PDB file of C-alpha atoms in Angstrom:
ATOM      1  CA  MET U1450      -0.169   0.090   0.030  1.00  0.00           C
ATOM      2  CA  LEU U1451       3.105   2.233   0.557  1.00  0.00           C
ATOM      3  CA  ALA U1452       3.499   2.375  -3.240  1.00  0.00           C
ATOM      4  CA  LEU U1453       0.001   3.473  -3.798  1.00  0.00           C
ATOM      5  CA  ALA U1454      -0.154   6.523  -1.411  1.00  0.00           C
ATOM      6  CA  GLY U1455       1.809   8.667   0.898  1.00  0.00           C
ATOM      7  CA  THR U1456       0.127  10.800   3.563  1.00  0.00           C
ATOM      8  CA  GLU U1457       0.134  13.600   1.118  1.00  0.00           C
ATOM      9  CA  TRP U1458      -0.275  11.906  -2.489  1.00  0.00           C
ATOM     10  CA  GLY U1459      -1.897   8.839  -3.826  1.00  0.00           C
ATOM     11  CA  SER U1460      -5.176   7.193  -4.595  1.00  0.00           C
ATOM     12  CA  MET U1461      -8.711   8.009  -2.840  1.00  0.00           C
ATOM     13  CA  ALA U1462      -9.052   6.708   0.393  1.00  0.00           C
ATOM     14  CA  SER U1463     -12.209   4.586  -0.308  1.00  0.00           C
ATOM     15  CA  THR U1464      -9.772   2.838  -3.107  1.00  0.00           C
ATOM     16  CA  LEU U1465      -7.118   1.935  -0.470  1.00  0.00           C
ATOM     17  CA  ARG U1466      -9.375   1.020   1.980  1.00  0.00           C
ATOM     18  CA  ALA U1467     -11.295  -1.323  -0.388  1.00  0.00           C
ATOM     19  CA  LEU U1468      -7.667  -2.735  -1.441  1.00  0.00           C
ATOM     20  CA  TYR U1469      -6.658  -3.341   2.287  1.00  0.00           C
ATOM     21  CA  LEU U1470      -9.983  -5.114   2.979  1.00  0.00           C
ATOM     22  CA  THR U1471      -9.736  -7.180  -0.179  1.00  0.00           C
ATOM     23  CA  TYR U1472      -6.377  -8.216  -0.574  1.00  0.00           C
ATOM     24  CA  ALA U1473      -4.102  -7.674   2.829  1.00  0.00           C
ATOM     25  CA  LEU U1474      -6.693  -7.844   5.677  1.00  0.00           C
ATOM     26  CA  PRO U1475      -8.194 -11.260   4.870  1.00  0.00           C
ATOM     27  CA  VAL U1476      -4.778 -12.757   5.046  1.00  0.00           C
ATOM     28  CA  VAL U1477      -4.259 -11.711   8.663  1.00  0.00           C
ATOM     29  CA  THR U1478      -8.023 -12.510   9.597  1.00  0.00           C
ATOM     30  CA  TYR U1479      -8.130 -16.198   8.229  1.00  0.00           C
ATOM     31  CA  ALA U1480      -8.818 -18.533  11.103  1.00  0.00           C
ATOM     32  CA  LEU U1481      -8.025 -15.548  13.459  1.00  0.00           C
ATOM     33  CA  GLY U1482     -10.867 -16.622  15.970  1.00  0.00           C
ATOM     34  CA  VAL U1483      -8.802 -20.116  16.390  1.00  0.00           C
ATOM     35  CA  TYR U1484      -5.116 -18.814  16.423  1.00  0.00           C
ATOM     36  CA  GLY U1485      -5.940 -15.089  17.735  1.00  0.00           C
ATOM     37  CA  PRO U1486      -6.515 -16.130  21.471  1.00  0.00           C
ATOM     38  CA  THR U1487      -2.982 -18.096  21.413  1.00  0.00           C
ATOM     39  CA  LEU U1488      -0.975 -15.198  20.283  1.00  0.00           C
ATOM     40  CA  GLY U1489       1.106 -13.089  22.910  1.00  0.00           C
ATOM     41  CA  LYS U1490       1.063  -9.319  23.708  1.00  0.00           C
ATOM     42  CA  GLU U1491       3.874  -8.734  21.171  1.00  0.00           C
ATOM     43  CA  GLU U1492       2.485 -10.970  18.577  1.00  0.00           C
ATOM     44  CA  ILE U1493      -0.638  -8.838  18.690  1.00  0.00           C
ATOM     45  CA  LYS U1494       1.282  -5.633  18.865  1.00  0.00           C
ATOM     46  CA  ASP U1495       3.153  -6.624  15.618  1.00  0.00           C
ATOM     47  CA  LEU U1496      -0.167  -7.323  13.958  1.00  0.00           C
ATOM     48  CA  GLN U1497      -1.539  -4.093  15.034  1.00  0.00           C
ATOM     49  CA  VAL U1498       1.454  -1.997  13.822  1.00  0.00           C
ATOM     50  CA  MET U1499       0.830  -3.326  10.439  1.00  0.00           C
ATOM     51  CA  HIS U1500      -2.973  -2.569  10.827  1.00  0.00           C
ATOM     52  CA  ASN U1501      -1.884   1.169  11.952  1.00  0.00           C
ATOM     53  CA  ILE U1502       0.414   1.574   8.725  1.00  0.00           C
ATOM     54  CA  ALA U1503      -2.471   0.789   6.523  1.00  0.00           C
ATOM     55  CA  ALA U1504      -4.836   3.118   8.608  1.00  0.00           C
ATOM     56  CA  ARG U1505      -2.276   5.839   7.755  1.00  0.00           C
ATOM     57  CA  CYS U1506      -2.033   5.106   4.278  1.00  0.00           C
ATOM     58  CA  ILE U1507      -5.751   5.027   3.893  1.00  0.00           C
ATOM     59  CA  THR U1508      -6.494   8.281   5.879  1.00  0.00           C
ATOM     60  CA  GLY U1509      -3.318  10.129   5.129  1.00  0.00           C
ATOM     61  CA  CYS U1510      -3.094  10.877   9.011  1.00  0.00           C
ATOM     62  CA  LYS U1511       0.371  11.606  10.505  1.00  0.00           C
ATOM     63  CA  ARG U1512       2.512   9.172  12.856  1.00  0.00           C
ATOM     64  CA  THR U1513       1.352  11.300  15.708  1.00  0.00           C
ATOM     65  CA  THR U1514      -2.385  10.771  15.493  1.00  0.00           C
ATOM     66  CA  PRO U1515      -3.575   8.652  18.417  1.00  0.00           C
ATOM     67  CA  VAL U1516      -4.374   5.217  17.453  1.00  0.00           C
ATOM     68  CA  GLU U1517      -7.823   5.076  18.434  1.00  0.00           C
ATOM     69  CA  SER U1518      -8.725   8.199  16.486  1.00  0.00           C
ATOM     70  CA  LEU U1519      -6.810   6.677  13.556  1.00  0.00           C
ATOM     71  CA  LEU U1520      -8.617   3.528  13.322  1.00  0.00           C
ATOM     72  CA  ARG U1521     -11.859   5.829  13.849  1.00  0.00           C
ATOM     73  CA  VAL U1522     -11.171   7.627  10.702  1.00  0.00           C
ATOM     74  CA  ALA U1523     -10.197   4.510   8.726  1.00  0.00           C
ATOM     75  CA  ARG U1524     -13.325   2.679  10.061  1.00  0.00           C
ATOM     76  CA  LEU U1525     -11.324  -0.205  10.915  1.00  0.00           C
ATOM     77  CA  TRP U1526     -11.148  -2.549  14.074  1.00  0.00           C
ATOM     78  CA  PRO U1527      -8.581  -2.790  16.481  1.00  0.00           C
ATOM     79  CA  ILE U1528      -7.088  -6.277  16.124  1.00  0.00           C
ATOM     80  CA  GLU U1529      -7.724  -7.402  19.683  1.00  0.00           C
ATOM     81  CA  ASP U1530     -11.551  -6.698  18.860  1.00  0.00           C
ATOM     82  CA  MET U1531     -11.349  -8.519  15.592  1.00  0.00           C
ATOM     83  CA  ILE U1532      -9.799 -11.615  17.524  1.00  0.00           C
ATOM     84  CA  GLY U1533     -12.874 -11.529  20.109  1.00  0.00           C
ATOM     85  CA  TYR U1534     -15.390 -10.952  17.300  1.00  0.00           C
ATOM     86  CA  GLU U1535     -13.856 -14.056  15.185  1.00  0.00           C
ATOM     87  CA  THR U1536     -13.687 -16.227  18.249  1.00  0.00           C
ATOM     88  CA  SER U1537     -17.131 -15.679  19.349  1.00  0.00           C
ATOM     89  CA  THR U1538     -18.582 -15.977  15.867  1.00  0.00           C
ATOM     90  CA  TRP U1539     -16.980 -19.543  15.158  1.00  0.00           C
ATOM     91  CA  TYR U1540     -18.023 -20.610  18.811  1.00  0.00           C
ATOM     92  CA  GLU U1541     -21.606 -19.738  18.325  1.00  0.00           C
ATOM     93  CA  ARG U1542     -21.739 -21.096  14.957  1.00  0.00           C
ATOM     94  CA  PHE U1543     -20.002 -24.422  16.241  1.00  0.00           C
ATOM     95  CA  GLN U1544     -22.772 -24.598  19.192  1.00  0.00           C
ATOM     96  CA  ARG U1545     -25.612 -24.596  16.365  1.00  0.00           C
ATOM     97  CA  MET U1546     -23.967 -27.048  14.091  1.00  0.00           C
ATOM     98  CA  GLU U1547     -24.857 -30.172  15.953  1.00  0.00           C
ATOM     99  CA  GLY U1548     -23.423 -33.651  14.813  1.00  0.00           C
ATOM    100  CA  THR U1549     -20.326 -31.910  13.554  1.00  0.00           C
ATOM    101  CA  SER U1550     -16.547 -31.797  14.965  1.00  0.00           C
ATOM    102  CA  GLY U1551     -17.003 -28.277  15.439  1.00  0.00           C
ATOM    103  CA  HIS U1552     -19.847 -28.782  17.786  1.00  0.00           C
ATOM    104  CA  GLN U1553     -18.013 -31.342  19.479  1.00  0.00           C
ATOM    105  CA  ALA U1554     -15.027 -28.891  19.982  1.00  0.00           C
ATOM    106  CA  ALA U1555     -17.063 -26.152  21.529  1.00  0.00           C
ATOM    107  CA  GLN U1556     -18.305 -28.426  23.730  1.00  0.00           C
ATOM    108  CA  GLY U1557     -15.039 -29.262  25.530  1.00  0.00           C
ATOM    109  CA  GLU U1558     -13.724 -28.029  28.892  1.00  0.00           C
ATOM    110  CA  GLY U1559     -11.784 -24.940  27.677  1.00  0.00           C
ATOM    111  CA  LYS U1560      -9.523 -24.820  30.868  1.00  0.00           C
ATOM    112  CA  GLU U1561      -6.305 -23.761  28.893  1.00  0.00           C
ATOM    113  CA  GLU U1562      -6.286 -20.071  29.176  1.00  0.00           C
ATOM    114  CA  ARG U1563      -4.938 -19.246  26.029  1.00  0.00           C
ATOM    115  CA  SER U1564      -7.218 -21.134  23.578  1.00  0.00           C
ATOM    116  CA  TRP U1565      -9.961 -19.983  21.422  1.00  0.00           C
ATOM    117  CA  LEU U1566     -12.704 -21.955  23.455  1.00  0.00           C
ATOM    118  CA  HIS U1567     -11.629 -20.248  26.729  1.00  0.00           C
ATOM    119  CA  GLU U1568     -11.727 -16.945  24.996  1.00  0.00           C
ATOM    120  CA  ALA U1569     -15.088 -17.782  23.665  1.00  0.00           C
ATOM    121  CA  ARG U1570     -16.294 -18.967  26.936  1.00  0.00           C
ATOM    122  CA  LYS U1571     -15.125 -15.845  28.797  1.00  0.00           C
ATOM    123  CA  ARG U1572     -16.842 -13.457  26.216  1.00  0.00           C
ATOM    124  CA  GLU U1573     -19.833 -15.502  26.228  1.00  0.00           C
ATOM    125  CA  LYS U1574     -20.106 -15.141  30.203  1.00  0.00           C
ATOM    126  CA  SER U1575     -19.597 -11.401  30.004  1.00  0.00           C
ATOM    127  CA  LEU U1576     -22.244 -10.910  27.234  1.00  0.00           C
ATOM    128  CA  LYS U1577     -24.513 -13.275  29.350  1.00  0.00           C
ATOM    129  CA  MET U1578     -25.213 -15.076  25.848  1.00  0.00           C
ATOM    130  CA  GLU U1579     -25.272 -18.712  27.822  1.00  0.00           C
ATOM    131  CA  GLN U1580     -28.692 -17.114  29.157  1.00  0.00           C
ATOM    132  CA  HIS U1581     -30.364 -16.998  25.494  1.00  0.00           C
ATOM    133  CA  PRO U1582     -31.669 -20.491  23.537  1.00  0.00           C
ATOM    134  CA  ARG U1583     -29.670 -21.071  20.460  1.00  0.00           C
ATOM    135  CA  ALA U1584     -31.565 -22.339  17.443  1.00  0.00           C
ATOM    136  CA  PRO U1585     -29.721 -25.223  15.586  1.00  0.00           C
ATOM    137  CA  LEU U1586     -28.148 -24.258  12.157  1.00  0.00           C
ATOM    138  CA  HIS U1587     -29.648 -26.121   9.392  1.00  0.00           C
ATOM    139  CA  ARG U1588     -27.250 -27.190   6.802  1.00  0.00           C
ATOM    140  CA  LYS U1589     -28.696 -27.274   3.019  1.00  0.00           C
ATOM    141  CA  ALA U1590     -26.678 -28.731  -0.134  1.00  0.00           C
ATOM    142  CA  ALA U1591     -26.118 -26.008  -2.618  1.00  0.00           C
ATOM    143  CA  ILE U1592     -28.026 -25.904  -5.543  1.00  0.00           C
ATOM    144  CA  PRO U1593     -26.160 -24.756  -8.751  1.00  0.00           C
ATOM    145  CA  PRO U1594     -27.678 -21.293 -10.212  1.00  0.00           C
ATOM    146  CA  TRP U1595     -28.546 -22.962 -13.757  1.00  0.00           C
ATOM    147  CA  GLU U1596     -31.209 -25.199 -11.665  1.00  0.00           C
ATOM    148  CA  TRP U1597     -32.708 -22.293 -10.234  1.00  0.00           C
ATOM    149  CA  ASN U1598     -36.364 -22.142 -11.470  1.00  0.00           C
ATOM    150  CA  THR U1599     -38.513 -21.188  -8.767  1.00  0.00           C
ATOM    151  CA  LEU U1600     -38.586 -17.487  -9.481  1.00  0.00           C
ATOM    152  CA  GLU U1601     -39.828 -15.000 -12.269  1.00  0.00           C
ATOM    153  CA  ARG U1602     -36.346 -13.579 -13.663  1.00  0.00           C
ATOM    154  CA  LEU U1603     -35.350 -10.652 -15.713  1.00  0.00           C
ATOM    155  CA  ASP U1604     -32.302 -10.948 -17.904  1.00  0.00           C
ATOM    156  CA  ILE U1605     -30.904  -7.497 -18.867  1.00  0.00           C
ATOM    157  CA  VAL U1606     -28.173  -8.480 -20.710  1.00  0.00           C
ATOM    158  CA  THR U1607     -28.143  -9.097 -24.646  1.00  0.00           C
ATOM    159  CA  GLU U1608     -27.022 -12.200 -26.141  1.00  0.00           C
ATOM    160  CA  GLY U1609     -24.470 -12.117 -29.123  1.00  0.00           C
ATOM    161  CA  GLU U1610     -20.760 -10.916 -29.256  1.00  0.00           C
ATOM    162  CA  GLY U1611     -19.942  -9.515 -25.844  1.00  0.00           C
ATOM    163  CA  VAL U1612     -22.053  -9.190 -22.737  1.00  0.00           C
ATOM    164  CA  LYS U1613     -23.903  -5.464 -22.763  1.00  0.00           C
ATOM    165  CA  ARG U1614     -26.617  -4.499 -20.730  1.00  0.00           C
ATOM    166  CA  LEU U1615     -29.752  -3.106 -21.923  1.00  0.00           C
ATOM    167  CA  GLU U1616     -30.423   0.556 -22.243  1.00  0.00           C
ATOM    168  CA  VAL U1617     -32.284   2.032 -18.982  1.00  0.00           C
ATOM    169  CA  ALA U1618     -35.419   2.549 -20.747  1.00  0.00           C
ATOM    170  CA  LYS U1619     -35.392  -0.737 -22.109  1.00  0.00           C
ATOM    171  CA  GLN U1620     -34.694  -2.379 -18.683  1.00  0.00           C
ATOM    172  CA  LYS U1621     -37.603  -0.644 -17.279  1.00  0.00           C
ATOM    173  CA  THR U1622     -39.988  -1.564 -20.245  1.00  0.00           C
ATOM    174  CA  ALA U1623     -38.857  -5.425 -19.629  1.00  0.00           C
ATOM    175  CA  ALA U1624     -39.178  -4.934 -15.854  1.00  0.00           C
ATOM    176  CA  LEU U1625     -42.786  -3.783 -16.170  1.00  0.00           C
ATOM    177  CA  GLU U1626     -43.488  -6.806 -18.365  1.00  0.00           C
ATOM    178  CA  VAL U1627     -42.204  -9.219 -15.719  1.00  0.00           C
ATOM    179  CA  VAL U1628     -44.304  -7.421 -12.879  1.00  0.00           C
ATOM    180  CA  ALA U1629     -47.381  -7.615 -15.002  1.00  0.00           C
ATOM    181  CA  LYS U1630     -47.088 -11.251 -15.317  1.00  0.00           C
ATOM    182  CA  LEU U1631     -47.132 -11.754 -11.806  1.00  0.00           C
ATOM    183  CA  PRO U1632     -50.317 -13.036  -9.864  1.00  0.00           C
ATOM    184  CA  LYS U1633     -52.353 -10.095  -8.509  1.00  0.00           C
ATOM    185  CA  ALA U1634     -51.021  -9.649  -5.067  1.00  0.00           C
ATOM    186  CA  ASP U1635     -52.942  -7.827  -1.799  1.00  0.00           C
ATOM    187  CA  ILE U1636     -49.393  -6.676  -1.089  1.00  0.00           C
ATOM    188  CA  THR U1637     -46.495  -5.647  -3.289  1.00  0.00           C
ATOM    189  CA  VAL U1638     -42.915  -5.262  -1.512  1.00  0.00           C
ATOM    190  CA  TYR U1639     -39.793  -3.719  -3.245  1.00  0.00           C
ATOM    191  CA  THR U1640     -36.710  -4.142  -1.506  1.00  0.00           C
ATOM    192  CA  ASP U1641     -32.849  -2.822  -2.490  1.00  0.00           C
ATOM    193  CA  GLY U1642     -29.592  -2.732  -0.781  1.00  0.00           C
ATOM    194  CA  SER U1643     -26.531  -0.729  -1.732  1.00  0.00           C
ATOM    195  CA  VAL U1644     -22.897  -0.016  -0.417  1.00  0.00           C
ATOM    196  CA  GLU U1645     -20.866   3.311  -1.064  1.00  0.00           C
ATOM    197  CA  GLU U1646     -17.517   3.796   0.154  1.00  0.00           C
ATOM    198  CA  GLY U1647     -17.925   0.378   2.910  1.00  0.00           C
ATOM    199  CA  LYS U1648     -21.195   1.788   4.117  1.00  0.00           C
ATOM    200  CA  GLY U1649     -24.501  -0.130   3.659  1.00  0.00           C
ATOM    201  CA  GLY U1650     -28.134   1.021   3.568  1.00  0.00           C
ATOM    202  CA  ALA U1651     -31.225  -0.976   2.781  1.00  0.00           C
ATOM    203  CA  GLY U1652     -34.704   0.265   1.713  1.00  0.00           C
ATOM    204  CA  VAL U1653     -38.226  -1.236   1.528  1.00  0.00           C
ATOM    205  CA  VAL U1654     -41.421   0.044  -0.267  1.00  0.00           C
ATOM    206  CA  ILE U1655     -44.628  -1.979   0.751  1.00  0.00           C
ATOM    207  CA  GLU U1656     -47.743  -1.128  -1.270  1.00  0.00           C
ATOM    208  CA  ARG U1657     -51.125  -2.460  -0.491  1.00  0.00           C
ATOM    209  CA  THR U1658     -53.995  -2.646  -2.903  1.00  0.00           C
ATOM    210  CA  GLU U1659     -56.053  -0.268  -0.721  1.00  0.00           C
ATOM    211  CA  GLY U1660     -53.650   2.537  -1.431  1.00  0.00           C
ATOM    212  CA  ALA U1661     -51.505   2.507   1.771  1.00  0.00           C
ATOM    213  CA  THR U1662     -47.596   2.680   1.391  1.00  0.00           C
ATOM    214  CA  THR U1663     -44.998   1.889   3.768  1.00  0.00           C
ATOM    215  CA  GLU U1664     -41.342   2.845   3.321  1.00  0.00           C
ATOM    216  CA  ILE U1665     -38.704   1.550   5.551  1.00  0.00           C
ATOM    217  CA  SER U1666     -35.075   2.415   5.801  1.00  0.00           C
ATOM    218  CA  ALA U1667     -32.178   0.486   7.572  1.00  0.00           C
ATOM    219  CA  GLY U1668     -28.376   0.976   8.116  1.00  0.00           C
ATOM    220  CA  VAL U1669     -26.411  -2.020   7.448  1.00  0.00           C
ATOM    221  CA  GLY U1670     -23.297  -0.757   8.786  1.00  0.00           C
ATOM    222  CA  ASP U1671     -19.298  -0.573   7.926  1.00  0.00           C
ATOM    223  CA  LEU U1672     -17.513  -3.354   6.459  1.00  0.00           C
ATOM    224  CA  CYS U1673     -20.552  -4.917   4.594  1.00  0.00           C
ATOM    225  CA  ASP U1674     -20.807  -5.843   0.763  1.00  0.00           C
ATOM    226  CA  SER U1675     -23.871  -5.642  -1.433  1.00  0.00           C
ATOM    227  CA  PHE U1676     -25.014  -8.904  -0.823  1.00  0.00           C
ATOM    228  CA  GLN U1677     -25.449  -8.340   2.955  1.00  0.00           C
ATOM    229  CA  ALA U1678     -27.208  -5.195   2.011  1.00  0.00           C
ATOM    230  CA  GLU U1679     -29.629  -6.744  -0.460  1.00  0.00           C
ATOM    231  CA  MET U1680     -30.042  -9.595   2.289  1.00  0.00           C
ATOM    232  CA  CYS U1681     -30.959  -7.045   5.164  1.00  0.00           C
ATOM    233  CA  ALA U1682     -33.473  -5.324   2.940  1.00  0.00           C
ATOM    234  CA  ILE U1683     -35.181  -8.634   2.362  1.00  0.00           C
ATOM    235  CA  ASN U1684     -35.353  -9.468   5.947  1.00  0.00           C
ATOM    236  CA  THR U1685     -36.421  -6.139   7.110  1.00  0.00           C
ATOM    237  CA  ALA U1686     -39.403  -6.594   4.619  1.00  0.00           C
ATOM    238  CA  LEU U1687     -40.324 -10.008   5.975  1.00  0.00           C
ATOM    239  CA  ALA U1688     -40.029  -8.913   9.775  1.00  0.00           C
ATOM    240  CA  ARG U1689     -42.281  -6.189   9.058  1.00  0.00           C
ATOM    241  CA  LEU U1690     -44.940  -8.464   7.369  1.00  0.00           C
ATOM    242  CA  VAL U1691     -44.638 -10.804  10.250  1.00  0.00           C
ATOM    243  CA  LYS U1692     -45.678  -8.463  12.387  1.00  0.00           C
ATOM    244  CA  GLU U1693     -48.866  -7.499  10.369  1.00  0.00           C
ATOM    245  CA  ASP U1694     -51.866  -9.795   9.757  1.00  0.00           C
ATOM    246  CA  THR U1695     -50.880 -11.037   6.498  1.00  0.00           C
ATOM    247  CA  GLN U1696     -52.215 -14.883   6.571  1.00  0.00           C
ATOM    248  CA  GLY U1697     -53.730 -15.796   3.505  1.00  0.00           C
ATOM    249  CA  MET U1698     -52.744 -12.790   1.671  1.00  0.00           C
ATOM    250  CA  GLN U1699     -50.935 -12.984  -1.742  1.00  0.00           C
ATOM    251  CA  ILE U1700     -47.598 -11.174  -1.324  1.00  0.00           C
ATOM    252  CA  ASN U1701     -45.425 -10.294  -4.389  1.00  0.00           C
ATOM    253  CA  LEU U1702     -41.657  -9.509  -3.234  1.00  0.00           C
ATOM    254  CA  LEU U1703     -39.558  -7.972  -6.085  1.00  0.00           C
ATOM    255  CA  THR U1704     -35.552  -7.497  -5.640  1.00  0.00           C
ATOM    256  CA  ASP U1705     -32.853  -6.915  -7.863  1.00  0.00           C
ATOM    257  CA  SER U1706     -30.569  -9.537  -6.376  1.00  0.00           C
ATOM    258  CA  GLY U1707     -31.347 -12.964  -7.712  1.00  0.00           C
ATOM    259  CA  VAL U1708     -28.973 -14.943  -5.499  1.00  0.00           C
ATOM    260  CA  SER U1709     -30.517 -13.377  -2.162  1.00  0.00           C
ATOM    261  CA  ALA U1710     -34.127 -14.354  -3.299  1.00  0.00           C
ATOM    262  CA  GLU U1711     -33.231 -17.796  -4.093  1.00  0.00           C
ATOM    263  CA  ILE U1712     -31.273 -18.148  -0.718  1.00  0.00           C
ATOM    264  CA  LYS U1713     -34.625 -16.900   1.101  1.00  0.00           C
ATOM    265  CA  THR U1714     -36.808 -19.037  -0.917  1.00  0.00           C
ATOM    266  CA  ARG U1715     -34.679 -22.177   0.571  1.00  0.00           C
TER     267      ARG U1715
END
C-alpha cells in the first residue's frame, strides 16, 4: 500500500481501504478466531503495527495521530476486537452445528487459558449469552444457479458478441412486463440494498391494494458488501410483514438480487 499512497499523495481513501480489506486484511483474519487467542501480547502488537500503517495510508494521518482516532477515521477495528469477534462468531456457529466436529470442540472444557474455547467462553459469560437459547443451524446442500427455476427472472443482458446491458429505458420496460405477469397481489414489496465506500443501507417499500404505502430504511453498517445489504432489505421487509396480519394474502416481493431471493426461498 505504501506504493499506492503517502500521507500527502496517492489514490482516494475509499480505493485504498477497499484494496486493504480485499487483499491484505483477509490474510490476517483467516482463522483468526482460532489462532488469535493463542497469540502473545508482542505478536498482537506486531499485527496492530501493520494494521496502523495501513490505516495511515488510507487516511493520510500523521504518525503522531492517536491510534484510537486513526482507526475510527479509517473505519477499522483494533486487532484485539477482531480476535474477540471472530472467536465468538465461530463459537456460536459451532454451538448450532450439532453432529459436527466443530460442535464437539465447542463442548470441550476449555481450561487452557490461551485457547479459542477459553476466550469464547469468557466473552459468552461477559455478554450473558449462555442465558439465550440457540436455534440449530440447518445446513442445506447448495443448488447450482443453472438449476434455479423457482422465481420470475429478468435478464438485462443481450445475447451475441460480448455482454452488454440493455439501455435503462428498455430495462424499465422489460421489468414492467415481468411484473405484469405476476399473480395479482394484496401486497407488493420492493426491496433494495446498496453500499458506498463500505457503508451499507437497505430500503423497503410496501404497497397495499387499498392504497396504503409503507417506506422503511435501515443501516447495514460498515465493512459490509452489496449482498449483505440486499439480504438486510429482504429480511427487514419480511420482519415487517410477519408483525402484520398477512395470513392468506398474496404477497409479491421484488428484488434485483437473484442470489438473495433464491437463498430466502430455500
